[in-house]
mmCIF file of C-alpha atoms and ligand atoms in Angstrom:
data_model
loop_
_atom_site.group_PDB
_atom_site.id
_atom_site.type_symbol
_atom_site.label_atom_id
_atom_site.label_comp_id
_atom_site.label_asym_id
_atom_site.label_seq_id
_atom_site.Cartn_x
_atom_site.Cartn_y
_atom_site.Cartn_z
ATOM 1 C CA MET A 9 -25.330 -3.636 13.901
ATOM 2 C CA THR A 10 -23.835 -0.412 11.838
ATOM 3 C CA ALA A 11 -20.373 -0.573 11.542
ATOM 4 C CA LYS A 12 -17.778 1.767 12.897
ATOM 5 C CA ILE A 13 -16.113 3.762 10.110
ATOM 6 C CA ILE A 14 -12.124 3.155 10.342
ATOM 7 C CA SER A 15 -11.240 6.238 8.901
ATOM 8 C CA GLY A 16 -8.013 6.128 6.934
ATOM 9 C CA THR A 17 -7.743 9.696 6.545
ATOM 10 C CA GLU A 18 -7.679 10.033 10.355
ATOM 11 C CA ILE A 19 -5.344 7.061 11.204
ATOM 12 C CA ALA A 20 -2.964 8.503 8.393
ATOM 13 C CA GLU A 21 -2.976 12.305 9.797
ATOM 14 C CA ARG A 22 -1.846 10.842 13.029
ATOM 15 C CA ILE A 23 0.872 8.862 11.513
ATOM 16 C CA ARG A 24 2.008 12.111 9.726
ATOM 17 C CA GLN A 25 2.056 13.643 13.045
ATOM 18 C CA GLU A 26 4.485 11.173 14.224
ATOM 19 C CA LEU A 27 6.620 11.047 11.305
ATOM 20 C CA ARG A 28 6.802 15.253 11.563
ATOM 21 C CA ALA A 29 8.671 14.600 14.772
ATOM 22 C CA LYS A 30 10.892 11.784 13.524
ATOM 23 C CA ILE A 31 11.527 14.094 10.267
ATOM 24 C CA ALA A 32 12.789 17.244 12.656
ATOM 25 C CA ASP A 33 14.821 14.935 14.868
ATOM 26 C CA LEU A 34 16.783 13.878 11.345
ATOM 27 C CA ARG A 35 17.195 17.766 10.601
ATOM 28 C CA SER A 36 18.210 18.365 14.241
ATOM 29 C CA LYS A 37 21.309 16.075 13.175
ATOM 30 C CA GLY A 38 21.783 17.721 9.679
ATOM 31 C CA ILE A 39 19.672 15.120 7.805
ATOM 32 C CA VAL A 40 17.006 15.660 5.148
ATOM 33 C CA PRO A 41 15.258 12.329 4.313
ATOM 34 C CA GLY A 42 15.019 11.953 0.487
ATOM 35 C CA LEU A 43 12.549 10.224 -1.467
ATOM 36 C CA ALA A 44 12.463 9.513 -5.519
ATOM 37 C CA VAL A 45 9.865 8.266 -7.757
ATOM 38 C CA VAL A 46 10.490 7.224 -10.989
ATOM 39 C CA LEU A 47 7.757 7.155 -13.632
ATOM 40 C CA VAL A 48 7.804 6.006 -17.065
ATOM 41 C CA GLY A 49 5.415 7.261 -19.718
ATOM 42 C CA GLU A 50 1.894 8.778 -19.430
ATOM 43 C CA ASP A 51 -0.374 6.696 -17.508
ATOM 44 C CA PRO A 52 -2.910 9.031 -16.039
ATOM 45 C CA ALA A 53 -3.203 6.981 -12.925
ATOM 46 C CA SER A 54 0.103 6.884 -12.295
ATOM 47 C CA GLN A 55 0.821 10.192 -13.094
ATOM 48 C CA GLN A 56 -1.954 11.037 -10.361
ATOM 49 C CA TYR A 57 -0.180 8.566 -7.651
ATOM 50 C CA VAL A 58 3.244 10.176 -8.523
ATOM 51 C CA ARG A 59 1.895 13.725 -8.024
ATOM 52 C CA ASN A 60 0.265 12.734 -4.731
ATOM 53 C CA LYS A 61 3.550 10.916 -3.238
ATOM 54 C CA GLY A 62 5.548 14.198 -4.409
ATOM 55 C CA LYS A 63 2.625 16.594 -2.458
ATOM 56 C CA ALA A 64 3.082 14.274 0.746
ATOM 57 C CA CYS A 65 6.783 14.962 0.979
ATOM 58 C CA ASP A 66 6.513 18.378 0.281
ATOM 59 C CA GLU A 67 4.013 18.771 2.934
ATOM 60 C CA LEU A 68 6.043 16.722 5.459
ATOM 61 C CA GLY A 69 9.607 18.192 4.806
ATOM 62 C CA ILE A 70 10.813 15.172 2.830
ATOM 63 C CA TYR A 71 13.076 15.979 0.045
ATOM 64 C CA SER A 72 11.424 14.598 -3.020
ATOM 65 C CA ARG A 73 12.624 14.194 -6.769
ATOM 66 C CA THR A 74 10.283 12.766 -9.374
ATOM 67 C CA ILE A 75 12.244 11.589 -12.780
ATOM 68 C CA VAL A 76 9.863 11.327 -15.498
ATOM 69 C CA LEU A 77 10.915 9.500 -18.472
ATOM 70 C CA PRO A 78 9.067 9.024 -21.772
ATOM 71 C CA ALA A 79 7.135 5.867 -22.619
ATOM 72 C CA ASP A 80 9.713 4.733 -25.276
ATOM 73 C CA THR A 81 12.816 4.829 -22.666
ATOM 74 C CA THR A 82 14.803 1.784 -23.024
ATOM 75 C CA GLU A 83 15.395 -0.729 -20.075
ATOM 76 C CA GLU A 84 18.997 -0.121 -20.519
ATOM 77 C CA LYS A 85 18.279 3.828 -19.773
ATOM 78 C CA LEU A 86 15.819 2.783 -16.835
ATOM 79 C CA LEU A 87 18.609 0.476 -15.353
ATOM 80 C CA SER A 88 21.053 3.652 -15.624
ATOM 81 C CA VAL A 89 18.860 5.917 -13.905
ATOM 82 C CA VAL A 90 18.135 3.357 -11.161
ATOM 83 C CA ASP A 91 21.724 2.557 -10.628
ATOM 84 C CA GLU A 92 22.313 6.490 -10.321
ATOM 85 C CA LEU A 93 19.697 6.616 -7.570
ATOM 86 C CA ASN A 94 21.337 3.456 -5.697
ATOM 87 C CA LYS A 95 24.349 5.696 -5.829
ATOM 88 C CA ASP A 96 22.926 9.204 -4.636
ATOM 89 C CA PRO A 97 23.366 9.982 -1.035
ATOM 90 C CA GLN A 98 20.510 12.680 -1.187
ATOM 91 C CA VAL A 99 17.911 9.574 -1.562
ATOM 92 C CA HIS A 100 17.632 7.373 1.175
ATOM 93 C CA GLY A 101 14.587 5.619 -0.664
ATOM 94 C CA PHE A 102 13.255 5.369 -4.005
ATOM 95 C CA LEU A 103 10.770 3.499 -6.276
ATOM 96 C CA VAL A 104 9.736 2.732 -9.854
ATOM 97 C CA GLN A 105 6.214 3.266 -10.262
ATOM 98 C CA LEU A 106 4.253 0.210 -11.705
ATOM 99 C CA PRO A 107 2.960 -0.767 -14.254
ATOM 100 C CA LEU A 108 6.073 -0.192 -16.524
ATOM 101 C CA PRO A 109 5.477 -0.099 -20.439
ATOM 102 C CA LYS A 110 5.391 -3.576 -22.129
ATOM 103 C CA HIS A 111 9.024 -3.596 -23.622
ATOM 104 C CA ILE A 112 10.437 -3.428 -20.055
ATOM 105 C CA ASP A 113 11.177 -6.210 -17.935
ATOM 106 C CA GLU A 114 9.672 -5.156 -14.554
ATOM 107 C CA ASN A 115 11.550 -7.790 -12.763
ATOM 108 C CA LYS A 116 14.823 -6.994 -14.055
ATOM 109 C CA VAL A 117 14.214 -3.495 -12.750
ATOM 110 C CA LEU A 118 12.811 -4.239 -9.350
ATOM 111 C CA ASN A 119 16.161 -6.622 -8.980
ATOM 112 C CA ALA A 120 18.294 -3.495 -9.609
ATOM 113 C CA ILE A 121 16.985 -1.269 -6.997
ATOM 114 C CA ASP A 122 19.454 -1.535 -3.929
ATOM 115 C CA PRO A 123 17.370 -3.571 -1.326
ATOM 116 C CA GLY A 124 18.439 -0.778 1.210
ATOM 117 C CA LYS A 125 16.773 1.805 -0.917
ATOM 118 C CA ASP A 126 13.670 -0.046 -2.179
ATOM 119 C CA ALA A 127 10.955 2.082 -0.839
ATOM 120 C CA ASP A 128 8.063 -0.249 -2.088
ATOM 121 C CA GLY A 129 9.608 -3.047 -0.417
ATOM 122 C CA PHE A 130 9.292 -5.093 -3.906
ATOM 123 C CA HIS A 131 12.641 -6.292 -4.384
ATOM 124 C CA PRO A 132 13.255 -10.116 -3.990
ATOM 125 C CA VAL A 133 15.363 -9.474 -1.129
ATOM 126 C CA ASN A 134 13.041 -7.504 1.188
ATOM 127 C CA VAL A 135 9.989 -9.661 0.166
ATOM 128 C CA GLY A 136 11.882 -12.685 1.574
ATOM 129 C CA ARG A 137 12.808 -10.687 4.645
ATOM 130 C CA MET A 138 9.083 -9.764 4.787
ATOM 131 C CA LEU A 139 8.180 -13.680 4.812
ATOM 132 C CA ILE A 140 10.963 -14.530 7.595
ATOM 133 C CA GLY A 141 10.000 -11.917 9.751
ATOM 134 C CA ASP A 142 13.133 -9.583 9.740
ATOM 135 C CA PRO A 143 11.692 -7.145 7.333
ATOM 136 C CA LEU A 144 14.084 -3.708 5.904
ATOM 137 C CA PHE A 145 10.967 -2.086 4.183
ATOM 138 C CA LEU A 146 7.199 -3.695 4.522
ATOM 139 C CA PRO A 147 5.256 -2.676 1.053
ATOM 140 C CA ALA A 148 3.208 0.435 1.797
ATOM 141 C CA THR A 149 -0.462 -0.819 1.428
ATOM 142 C CA PRO A 150 -0.510 -4.088 3.149
ATOM 143 C CA HIS A 151 1.685 -2.224 6.002
ATOM 144 C CA GLY A 152 -1.363 0.500 6.252
ATOM 145 C CA ILE A 153 -3.735 -2.176 6.427
ATOM 146 C CA GLN A 154 -1.855 -3.675 9.513
ATOM 147 C CA GLU A 155 -1.633 -0.319 11.070
ATOM 148 C CA MET A 156 -5.402 0.551 10.392
ATOM 149 C CA LEU A 157 -6.301 -2.622 12.372
ATOM 150 C CA VAL A 158 -4.479 -2.224 15.077
ATOM 151 C CA ARG A 159 -4.709 1.681 15.614
ATOM 152 C CA SER A 160 -8.765 0.847 15.565
ATOM 153 C CA GLY A 161 -8.501 -1.458 18.436
ATOM 154 C CA ASN A 162 -9.028 -4.567 16.075
ATOM 155 C CA ASP A 163 -5.403 -6.241 16.678
ATOM 156 C CA PRO A 164 -5.389 -9.215 14.571
ATOM 157 C CA ALA A 165 -3.993 -11.505 16.694
ATOM 158 C CA GLY A 166 -5.521 -14.919 17.204
ATOM 159 C CA LYS A 167 -8.254 -13.670 14.668
ATOM 160 C CA HIS A 168 -9.158 -15.067 11.491
ATOM 161 C CA VAL A 169 -8.242 -13.230 8.555
ATOM 162 C CA VAL A 170 -9.366 -14.139 5.103
ATOM 163 C CA VAL A 171 -7.896 -11.776 2.184
ATOM 164 C CA VAL A 172 -9.721 -11.935 -0.975
ATOM 165 C CA GLY A 173 -6.642 -11.477 -3.947
ATOM 166 C CA ARG A 174 -3.660 -12.808 -4.131
ATOM 167 C CA SER A 175 -1.259 -10.340 -5.924
ATOM 168 C CA ASN A 176 2.437 -9.483 -5.061
ATOM 169 C CA ILE A 177 1.317 -6.125 -3.999
ATOM 170 C CA VAL A 178 -1.410 -6.344 -1.710
ATOM 171 C CA GLY A 179 -3.103 -10.053 -1.334
ATOM 172 C CA LYS A 180 0.476 -12.555 -0.686
ATOM 173 C CA PRO A 181 1.988 -9.301 1.283
ATOM 174 C CA VAL A 182 -0.829 -8.783 3.682
ATOM 175 C CA ALA A 183 -1.333 -12.318 4.353
ATOM 176 C CA ALA A 184 2.553 -12.498 5.002
ATOM 177 C CA ILE A 185 2.688 -9.704 7.308
ATOM 178 C CA LEU A 186 -0.499 -10.482 9.467
ATOM 179 C CA MET A 187 0.671 -14.437 9.980
ATOM 180 C CA GLN A 188 4.052 -13.294 11.421
ATOM 181 C CA LYS A 189 5.060 -14.276 15.091
ATOM 182 C CA ALA A 190 4.919 -10.645 15.704
ATOM 183 C CA ARG A 191 3.193 -7.376 17.157
ATOM 184 C CA GLY A 192 -0.261 -6.380 15.441
ATOM 185 C CA ALA A 193 0.115 -10.072 13.545
ATOM 186 C CA ASN A 194 -0.422 -13.497 15.001
ATOM 187 C CA ALA A 195 -3.815 -13.971 12.738
ATOM 188 C CA THR A 196 -4.599 -17.521 11.065
ATOM 189 C CA VAL A 197 -4.546 -16.206 7.272
ATOM 190 C CA THR A 198 -6.833 -17.580 4.526
ATOM 191 C CA VAL A 199 -6.045 -16.361 1.042
ATOM 192 C CA ALA A 200 -8.871 -16.442 -1.321
ATOM 193 C CA HIS A 201 -8.460 -15.872 -5.225
ATOM 194 C CA SER A 202 -10.548 -16.161 -8.639
ATOM 195 C CA ARG A 203 -10.132 -20.156 -8.567
ATOM 196 C CA THR A 204 -11.684 -20.428 -4.759
ATOM 197 C CA LYS A 205 -14.654 -22.572 -5.009
ATOM 198 C CA ASP A 206 -17.592 -20.917 -3.151
ATOM 199 C CA LEU A 207 -15.880 -17.710 -2.110
ATOM 200 C CA ALA A 208 -18.577 -16.821 0.342
ATOM 201 C CA SER A 209 -18.224 -20.063 2.300
ATOM 202 C CA PHE A 210 -14.677 -18.674 3.494
ATOM 203 C CA THR A 211 -15.758 -14.729 3.820
ATOM 204 C CA ARG A 212 -18.129 -15.632 5.748
ATOM 205 C CA GLN A 213 -15.580 -17.324 8.250
ATOM 206 C CA GLY A 214 -13.648 -14.198 8.581
ATOM 207 C CA ASP A 215 -13.633 -11.960 11.723
ATOM 208 C CA ILE A 216 -11.493 -10.012 9.327
ATOM 209 C CA VAL A 217 -12.218 -9.839 5.815
ATOM 210 C CA ILE A 218 -9.542 -8.125 3.322
ATOM 211 C CA ALA A 219 -10.995 -7.320 0.086
ATOM 212 C CA ALA A 220 -8.327 -6.847 -2.622
ATOM 213 C CA MET A 221 -9.692 -7.754 -5.768
ATOM 214 C CA GLY A 222 -10.315 -5.293 -7.994
ATOM 215 C CA SER A 223 -14.221 -5.761 -8.285
ATOM 216 C CA PRO A 224 -16.615 -3.091 -7.685
ATOM 217 C CA ARG A 225 -19.082 -3.917 -4.781
ATOM 218 C CA PHE A 226 -18.444 -7.414 -5.113
ATOM 219 C CA ILE A 227 -18.612 -8.358 -1.519
ATOM 220 C CA LYS A 228 -22.084 -8.457 -0.530
ATOM 221 C CA ALA A 229 -23.451 -8.312 2.883
ATOM 222 C CA ASP A 230 -24.350 -12.389 3.006
ATOM 223 C CA MET A 231 -21.063 -12.989 2.313
ATOM 224 C CA ILE A 232 -19.848 -11.408 5.911
ATOM 225 C CA LYS A 233 -20.655 -12.560 9.299
ATOM 226 C CA GLU A 234 -22.212 -10.449 12.116
ATOM 227 C CA GLY A 235 -19.694 -8.229 13.694
ATOM 228 C CA ALA A 236 -16.702 -8.686 11.238
ATOM 229 C CA VAL A 237 -13.779 -6.344 10.387
ATOM 230 C CA VAL A 238 -14.124 -4.972 6.881
ATOM 231 C CA ILE A 239 -11.183 -3.639 5.226
ATOM 232 C CA ASP A 240 -11.796 -2.413 1.649
ATOM 233 C CA VAL A 241 -8.552 -2.265 -0.550
ATOM 234 C CA GLY A 242 -10.439 -2.017 -3.900
ATOM 235 C CA THR A 243 -10.469 1.540 -5.569
ATOM 236 C CA ASN A 244 -12.741 0.857 -8.849
ATOM 237 C CA ARG A 245 -13.914 3.922 -11.276
ATOM 238 C CA VAL A 246 -17.574 3.426 -11.626
ATOM 239 C CA ASP A 247 -19.690 5.687 -14.366
ATOM 240 C CA ASP A 248 -22.269 7.959 -12.243
ATOM 241 C CA PRO A 249 -23.959 10.374 -13.976
ATOM 242 C CA THR A 250 -24.968 12.022 -10.841
ATOM 243 C CA ALA A 251 -21.315 12.846 -10.102
ATOM 244 C CA LYS A 252 -19.856 16.108 -10.995
ATOM 245 C CA LYS A 253 -16.893 14.194 -12.692
ATOM 246 C CA GLY A 254 -19.584 11.738 -14.228
ATOM 247 C CA TYR A 255 -17.624 9.033 -12.449
ATOM 248 C CA ARG A 256 -16.880 7.975 -8.860
ATOM 249 C CA TRP A 257 -14.420 5.649 -6.755
ATOM 250 C CA VAL A 258 -15.852 2.636 -5.072
ATOM 251 C CA GLY A 259 -14.590 -0.099 -3.186
ATOM 252 C CA ASP A 260 -14.708 -4.246 -3.942
ATOM 253 C CA VAL A 261 -17.595 -4.259 -1.094
ATOM 254 C CA ASP A 262 -21.168 -3.299 -0.822
ATOM 255 C CA PHE A 263 -20.631 -0.651 1.157
ATOM 256 C CA ASP A 264 -23.832 0.440 2.323
ATOM 257 C CA ALA A 265 -25.112 -3.244 2.832
ATOM 258 C CA VAL A 266 -21.968 -4.607 4.638
ATOM 259 C CA LYS A 267 -21.906 -1.664 7.167
ATOM 260 C CA GLU A 268 -25.199 -2.858 8.522
ATOM 261 C CA LYS A 269 -23.309 -6.020 9.650
ATOM 262 C CA ALA A 270 -19.799 -5.487 10.042
ATOM 263 C CA SER A 271 -18.734 -4.089 13.049
ATOM 264 C CA TYR A 272 -15.800 -2.181 11.729
ATOM 265 C CA ILE A 273 -15.268 -1.138 7.858
ATOM 266 C CA THR A 274 -13.256 1.160 5.705
ATOM 267 C CA PRO A 275 -14.673 3.712 3.107
ATOM 268 C CA VAL A 276 -13.603 4.110 -0.321
ATOM 269 C CA PRO A 277 -12.037 6.786 -0.682
ATOM 270 C CA GLY A 278 -10.925 7.656 2.548
ATOM 271 C CA GLY A 279 -9.950 4.383 3.830
ATOM 272 C CA VAL A 280 -6.632 2.011 2.323
ATOM 273 C CA GLY A 281 -5.884 4.571 0.079
ATOM 274 C CA PRO A 282 -4.312 7.684 2.391
ATOM 275 C CA MET A 283 -2.639 4.962 4.471
ATOM 276 C CA THR A 284 -0.694 3.569 1.622
ATOM 277 C CA ILE A 285 0.801 7.177 1.048
ATOM 278 C CA VAL A 286 1.567 7.726 4.636
ATOM 279 C CA MET A 287 3.384 4.582 4.850
ATOM 280 C CA LEU A 288 5.507 4.775 1.910
ATOM 281 C CA MET A 289 6.624 8.345 3.615
ATOM 282 C CA MET A 290 7.680 6.169 6.621
ATOM 283 C CA ASN A 291 9.811 4.153 4.139
ATOM 284 C CA ALA A 292 11.285 7.084 3.571
ATOM 285 C CA VAL A 293 11.828 8.255 6.985
ATOM 286 C CA THR A 294 13.137 5.211 8.096
ATOM 287 C CA ALA A 295 15.294 4.576 5.228
ATOM 288 C CA ALA A 296 17.245 7.851 6.447
ATOM 289 C CA TYR A 297 18.045 6.760 9.819
ATOM 290 C CA ARG A 298 19.393 3.192 8.975
ATOM 291 C CA ALA A 299 21.334 5.083 6.226
ATOM 292 C CA ASN A 300 23.023 7.059 8.997
ATOM 293 C CA GLY A 301 23.459 4.383 11.085
ATOM 294 C CA LEU A 302 20.662 5.592 13.658
ATOM 295 C CA GLU A 303 17.597 3.654 15.053
ATOM 296 C CA TYR A 304 14.154 4.619 14.139
HETATM 297 P P1 LIG B 401 -4.696 -7.859 -8.815
HETATM 298 O O1 LIG B 401 -5.475 -7.518 -10.342
HETATM 299 O O2 LIG B 401 -3.473 -7.766 -9.058
HETATM 300 O O3 LIG B 401 -5.164 -8.887 -8.539
HETATM 301 C C1 LIG B 401 -6.633 -9.074 -8.071
HETATM 302 C C2 LIG B 401 -6.511 -10.439 -7.045
HETATM 303 O O4 LIG B 401 -8.094 -10.729 -6.976
HETATM 304 C C3 LIG B 401 -6.100 -11.622 -7.925
HETATM 305 O O5 LIG B 401 -5.657 -12.406 -7.061
HETATM 306 C C4 LIG B 401 -7.349 -12.109 -8.474
HETATM 307 O O6 LIG B 401 -7.463 -13.821 -8.529
HETATM 308 C C5 LIG B 401 -8.326 -12.055 -7.406
HETATM 309 N N1 LIG B 401 -9.958 -12.029 -7.912
HETATM 310 C C6 LIG B 401 -10.289 -11.124 -8.789
HETATM 311 N N2 LIG B 401 -11.507 -11.414 -9.128
HETATM 312 C C7 LIG B 401 -12.086 -12.184 -8.063
HETATM 313 C C8 LIG B 401 -13.091 -12.932 -7.506
HETATM 314 N N3 LIG B 401 -14.166 -12.841 -8.362
HETATM 315 N N4 LIG B 401 -13.267 -13.637 -6.688
HETATM 316 C C9 LIG B 401 -11.854 -13.955 -6.022
HETATM 317 N N5 LIG B 401 -11.206 -13.304 -5.996
HETATM 318 C C10 LIG B 401 -10.824 -12.200 -7.154
HETATM 319 O O7 LIG B 401 -5.190 -5.858 -8.259
HETATM 320 P P2 LIG B 401 -4.202 -5.388 -7.057
HETATM 321 O O8 LIG B 401 -4.091 -6.507 -5.997
HETATM 322 O O9 LIG B 401 -3.442 -4.690 -7.460
HETATM 323 O O10 LIG B 401 -5.209 -4.582 -6.348
HETATM 324 C C11 LIG B 401 -6.482 -5.112 -6.208
HETATM 325 C C12 LIG B 401 -7.397 -3.496 -5.728
HETATM 326 O O11 LIG B 401 -7.018 -2.528 -4.665
HETATM 327 C C13 LIG B 401 -7.686 -2.796 -7.129
HETATM 328 O O12 LIG B 401 -9.053 -2.164 -6.977
HETATM 329 C C14 LIG B 401 -6.676 -1.856 -6.925
HETATM 330 O O13 LIG B 401 -7.176 -0.537 -7.809
HETATM 331 C C15 LIG B 401 -6.836 -1.312 -5.376
HETATM 332 N N6 LIG B 401 -5.533 -1.135 -5.000
HETATM 333 C C16 LIG B 401 -5.858 0.066 -4.112
HETATM 334 C C17 LIG B 401 -4.439 0.439 -3.221
HETATM 335 C C18 LIG B 401 -4.678 1.591 -2.504
HETATM 336 O O14 LIG B 401 -3.637 2.009 -1.858
HETATM 337 N N7 LIG B 401 -6.031 1.899 -1.693
HETATM 338 C C19 LIG B 401 -3.076 0.195 -3.576
HETATM 339 C C20 LIG B 401 -3.142 -0.994 -4.389
HETATM 340 C C21 LIG B 401 -4.248 -1.697 -5.331
HETATM 341 P P3 LIG B 401 -6.061 -14.652 -9.476
HETATM 342 O O15 LIG B 401 -5.004 -14.467 -8.842
HETATM 343 O O16 LIG B 401 -6.829 -15.904 -9.450
HETATM 344 O O17 LIG B 401 -6.578 -13.728 -11.032
#
């Protein structure tokens, strides 16, 4: 069996079309959705993510603001920036790009964000609301994974989903979202991590396997059952002298081998990555609807 490719690029474009209609509707009511991003320091990967977010906003007609602070910014200063954004009516949603420099307490900063403007969905109130099935904002990457599954005809209801990874931004929330008693969920979920014994014995049971480990090409074909749906979240930079830049991006899944066994698979790049950005845009738009007492 050769797997069908689930193109995040194509699905994200469809969602962008839907968002354009929503944004036009808001604009017709005199509302321009606004998203702000706060970046502390000069981490090149973070700078690139922040640029991509700004570009995506501009392309859709979402008002975007990027606040760049030096790496030695004090926690107090960052908290005052968060406070200003909490109060700014032009900004419906915002996020503080992680990771933060070591001298800043990440949890303290996340806790200071107004949960109603928490575009990343990382505030403990939003994490709790996601868990009890009453979400305000869903975190972008796990929400994007759910949309990819549903829109590719792989509704997770009744399926055994095996998630490899238990981070707060991917593994745990995707497990929480897919186990809900809700549309596009109702899966039976197993979460594996670095202390899991005999990982392959779990992944081989998965109707759907979600790899979110950060370990290049770790998931091999013999770890997947025939016909499984494989979602590769991993984004790993590996040296490749044959590539123009001397490196390329690969996922956590051994794509070439696994695609011969899976029924559906996501590529890297062009899979989960584009979905993450568009789901963040969706959070900005839903926040604008909510802030104006409107139904999305
Ligand atoms: P983390 O490093 O925070 O978490 C990795 C998780 O994988 C941990 O729970 C870890 O276990 C587990 N793990 C690592 N090695 C193994 C192993 N050998 N066997 C089983 N479990 C293992 O990473 P993130 O969740 O932040 O990201 C994961 C990957 O997804 C990265 O490549 C990242 O770049 C990518 N990513 C991509 C996004 C996108 O938009 N495409 C967005 C976010 C992330 P333990 O908890 O025990 O340490």
